[in-house]
Coordinates of C-alpha atoms in Angstrom, one line a residue:
M793 CA -9.8 7.5 13.7
S794 CA -10.1 9.0 17.2
V795 CA -11.5 5.7 18.4
I796 CA -8.4 3.8 17.1
R797 CA -6.2 6.4 18.7
E798 CA -8.0 6.0 22.1
E799 CA -7.8 2.2 21.9
L800 CA -4.0 2.3 21.2
S801 CA -3.4 4.8 24.0
T802 CA -5.0 2.4 26.5
R803 CA -2.5 -0.2 25.4
L804 CA 0.5 2.1 25.9
G805 CA 2.2 3.2 29.1
S806 CA 1.9 6.8 30.1
E807 CA 5.2 7.9 28.5
A808 CA 4.4 6.2 25.2
A809 CA 0.9 7.6 25.2
A810 CA 2.3 11.1 25.7
W811 CA 4.7 10.4 22.9
L812 CA 1.9 9.3 20.7
G813 CA 0.0 12.6 21.4
A814 CA 3.0 14.7 20.6
A815 CA 3.7 12.6 17.4
L816 CA 0.1 13.1 16.1
A817 CA 0.4 16.8 16.9
D818 CA 3.5 16.9 14.7
A819 CA 1.7 15.1 12.0
H820 CA -1.3 17.4 12.2
A821 CA 0.9 20.4 12.0
A822 CA 2.5 19.1 8.8
A823 CA -0.8 18.0 7.1
P824 CA -2.1 19.9 4.1
P825 CA -5.4 21.8 4.3
Y826 CA -8.4 19.5 3.9
Q827 CA -9.7 21.7 1.1
D828 CA -6.8 20.5 -1.0
L829 CA -8.1 17.0 -1.0
A830 CA -10.5 15.6 -3.6
E831 CA -12.7 14.0 -0.9
P832 CA -12.7 16.0 2.4
P833 CA -13.4 13.9 5.6
A834 CA -16.8 13.8 7.1
R835 CA -15.6 15.4 10.3
D836 CA -13.3 18.4 11.0
T837 CA -9.8 18.2 12.3
A838 CA -11.0 18.8 15.9
S839 CA -12.5 15.3 15.9
L840 CA -9.1 13.8 15.8
D841 CA -8.6 14.9 19.4
V842 CA -4.9 15.6 18.8
P843 CA -3.4 17.5 21.8
A844 CA -0.6 20.0 21.7
P845 CA 2.9 18.4 21.9
E846 CA 4.1 17.8 25.4
P847 CA 7.4 16.3 26.7
A848 CA 7.6 12.5 26.8
A849 CA 10.6 11.7 29.0
G850 CA 12.5 8.5 28.6
N851 CA 11.7 7.6 25.0
G852 CA 14.7 9.2 23.4
V853 CA 12.7 11.2 20.9
P854 CA 11.8 14.7 22.2
P855 CA 8.8 16.4 20.6
A856 CA 9.6 18.8 17.8
R857 CA 8.9 22.5 18.2
D858 CA 7.7 22.8 14.6
A859 CA 6.8 20.7 11.7
T860 CA 10.4 20.2 10.5
S861 CA 13.4 18.9 12.4
R862 CA 16.9 20.5 12.3
R863 CA 17.8 17.9 9.7
G864 CA 15.2 19.2 7.4
V865 CA 13.1 16.0 7.8
P866 CA 9.4 16.5 8.8
A867 CA 9.2 15.8 12.6
W868 CA 6.4 13.4 12.1
E869 CA 8.5 11.3 9.8
L870 CA 11.1 11.0 12.5
R871 CA 8.3 9.9 14.8
F872 CA 7.2 7.4 12.2
A873 CA 10.6 5.7 12.3
A874 CA 10.8 5.9 16.1
A875 CA 7.5 4.2 16.7
G876 CA 9.1 0.7 16.9
R877 CA 11.3 1.9 19.8
V878 CA 8.6 3.7 21.7
C879 CA 5.5 1.6 21.3
S880 CA 5.3 -1.7 23.1
G881 CA 5.2 -4.5 20.5
P882 CA 5.1 -4.5 16.7
E883 CA 1.3 -4.3 16.5
A884 CA 1.1 -1.1 18.6
A885 CA 3.9 0.4 16.5
E886 CA 2.1 -0.5 13.3
V887 CA -1.1 1.2 14.5
A888 CA 0.8 4.2 15.6
R889 CA 2.5 4.5 12.2
V890 CA -0.8 4.2 10.3
L891 CA -2.3 6.9 12.5
L892 CA 0.6 9.2 11.8
L893 CA 0.2 8.6 8.1
R894 CA -3.6 9.2 8.2
T895 CA -3.1 12.4 10.2
A896 CA -0.2 13.8 8.2
R897 CA -1.8 12.9 4.8
P898 CA 1.5 13.0 2.9
G899 CA 1.6 13.3 -0.8
A900 CA 2.9 10.7 -3.2
A901 CA 6.6 11.7 -3.0
A902 CA 6.7 11.5 0.8
V903 CA 4.8 8.2 0.8
A904 CA 7.3 6.7 -1.7
R905 CA 10.2 8.0 0.4
L906 CA 8.9 6.5 3.6
Y907 CA 8.4 3.2 1.8
D908 CA 11.7 3.1 -0.1
H909 CA 13.8 4.0 3.0
G910 CA 11.7 2.1 5.5
S911 CA 12.1 -1.2 7.3
G912 CA 9.8 -4.1 6.6
A913 CA 7.5 -3.0 9.4
E914 CA 7.5 0.6 8.2
R915 CA 6.7 -0.5 4.6
R916 CA 3.8 -2.6 5.8
A917 CA 2.4 0.5 7.7
V918 CA 2.6 2.5 4.4
L919 CA 0.8 -0.2 2.5
L920 CA -2.0 -0.4 5.1
A921 CA -2.4 3.3 5.1
L922 CA -2.6 3.7 1.3
P923 CA -6.4 3.7 1.0
H924 CA -6.6 6.6 3.5
L925 CA -4.0 8.9 1.9
P926 CA -4.7 11.8 -0.6
L927 CA -3.2 10.0 -3.6
T928 CA -4.6 10.1 -7.0
P929 CA -5.8 6.7 -8.3
G930 CA -2.8 4.5 -9.0
Q931 CA -0.1 6.5 -7.3
G932 CA 0.5 3.7 -4.8
V933 CA 0.4 0.9 -7.3
A934 CA 4.2 0.9 -7.7
L935 CA 4.5 0.3 -4.0
V936 CA 2.0 -2.5 -4.0
E937 CA 3.7 -4.1 -6.9
D938 CA 7.1 -3.8 -5.2
A939 CA 5.7 -5.5 -2.0
L940 CA 4.3 -8.3 -4.1
R941 CA 7.8 -9.1 -5.4
A942 CA 9.0 -9.6 -1.9
N943 CA 9.2 -12.8 0.0
D944 CA 8.0 -11.2 3.2
T945 CA 4.6 -12.7 3.7
R946 CA 3.5 -9.8 6.0
L947 CA 4.3 -7.3 3.2
V948 CA 2.4 -9.5 0.7
A949 CA -0.6 -9.7 3.0
A950 CA -0.6 -5.9 3.4
A951 CA -0.2 -5.3 -0.3
V952 CA -3.4 -7.2 -1.3
G953 CA -5.6 -4.9 0.8
P954 CA -8.3 -2.4 -0.3
Y955 CA -5.9 -0.3 -2.3
A956 CA -4.9 -3.2 -4.5
A957 CA -8.5 -4.2 -4.9
A958 CA -9.4 -0.7 -6.1
H959 CA -6.4 0.1 -8.3
L960 CA -4.2 -2.9 -9.2
P961 CA -4.6 -3.8 -12.9
A962 CA -6.3 -7.2 -13.7
H963 CA -3.1 -9.0 -14.8
A964 CA -1.1 -7.8 -11.7
W965 CA -4.0 -8.6 -9.4
R966 CA -4.3 -12.2 -10.7
H967 CA -0.6 -12.7 -10.1
A968 CA -1.1 -11.3 -6.6
V969 CA -3.6 -14.0 -5.8
L970 CA -1.2 -16.6 -7.1
K971 CA 1.6 -15.0 -5.0
C972 CA -0.6 -15.4 -1.9
L973 CA -1.2 -19.1 -2.7
F974 CA 2.5 -19.7 -3.4
T975 CA 3.7 -18.0 -0.2
Q976 CA 0.8 -19.5 1.9
V977 CA -0.7 -16.1 2.7
P978 CA -4.4 -16.8 3.4
L979 CA -6.7 -15.5 0.6
A980 CA -8.8 -13.9 3.3
A981 CA -6.2 -11.2 3.2
V982 CA -7.1 -10.4 -0.4
A983 CA -9.6 -7.5 -0.3
G984 CA -12.5 -7.7 -2.7
L985 CA -11.6 -11.3 -3.7
A986 CA -15.2 -12.3 -4.4
D987 CA -16.0 -9.3 -6.5
R988 CA -12.8 -9.4 -8.6
A989 CA -12.4 -13.1 -9.0
R990 CA -16.0 -13.9 -9.9
G991 CA -16.3 -14.9 -13.6
D992 CA -12.6 -14.2 -14.3
G993 CA -11.8 -16.9 -16.9
E994 CA -8.1 -16.0 -17.1
L995 CA -7.8 -16.3 -13.3
A996 CA -9.5 -19.7 -13.5
R997 CA -7.0 -20.9 -16.1
M998 CA -4.1 -19.7 -14.0
L999 CA -5.4 -21.3 -10.8
A1000 CA -6.1 -24.6 -12.6
D1001 CA -2.5 -24.6 -14.1
F1002 CA -1.1 -23.9 -10.6
A1003 CA -3.1 -26.7 -9.1
A1004 CA -1.9 -29.1 -11.9
E1005 CA 1.7 -28.1 -11.3
R1006 CA 1.3 -28.8 -7.5
T1007 CA -0.3 -32.1 -8.1
A1008 CA 2.3 -33.2 -10.6
A1009 CA 5.0 -32.4 -8.1
A1010 CA 3.2 -34.4 -5.4
R1011 CA 2.6 -31.2 -3.4
P1012 CA -0.6 -30.3 -1.7
V1013 CA -3.0 -27.9 -3.4
P1014 CA -4.0 -25.1 -1.0
D1015 CA -7.6 -25.2 0.1
D1016 CA -7.9 -21.5 -0.6
L1017 CA -7.2 -22.3 -4.3
H1018 CA -10.4 -24.3 -4.6
H1019 CA -12.4 -21.4 -3.1
A1020 CA -10.8 -18.9 -5.5
L1021 CA -11.3 -21.3 -8.5
S1022 CA -15.0 -21.7 -7.7
L1023 CA -15.4 -18.0 -7.7
A1024 CA -13.5 -17.6 -11.0
L1025 CA -15.7 -20.2 -12.6
A1026 CA -18.9 -18.7 -11.3
A1027 CA -21.0 -16.6 -13.7
K1028 CA -20.7 -12.9 -13.1
E1029 CA -23.7 -11.3 -11.5
A1030 CA -25.9 -9.2 -13.8

């Protein structure tokens, strides 16, 4: 994670980079002890290379003096919302938000709160960070399922990442694949597609029905569908 942080810092101006350092320090101060997690990280917290907070003039978001703001909201959560104003461009803001989540390691209630009250960009960052958060299996499934009901293709693409591959039930996962085809999200975004699709007869039926509907309506069948169908029709590996 320190490598990702360093790469992002090189893309930011000096003020934004200072803001990022202070934001990560806020997140680190609010994080639970590693021993509370089922799977502690391979390296200790020093490897994150998070400096002490320092002023970052001109960004409109002064560093907090402790882990909680005067409004009772954790300071790092305010930073999470402010990333879009401070970081240059949506991609940099997204990386900053994911870094904040991975550093703060919030529990299920805080993750759900950030998602429920967040913008589309903030929700996408939550979805991308799900595999790295100390959630019990399945706690993020409701968020993934909510994103899959949206028409925002960037949310859909984030929702079918590694967390969905590991925790989304079979029926919901199959419909997620169809959602990608329907909204023209490339199936390359679907983590674990080859493993989960291989030998899935029900998915093969659903894909064939979808292709037939498209053909009957004189609409093109996505090339990705043929790839997914070939996987679903293939025999499972022993």
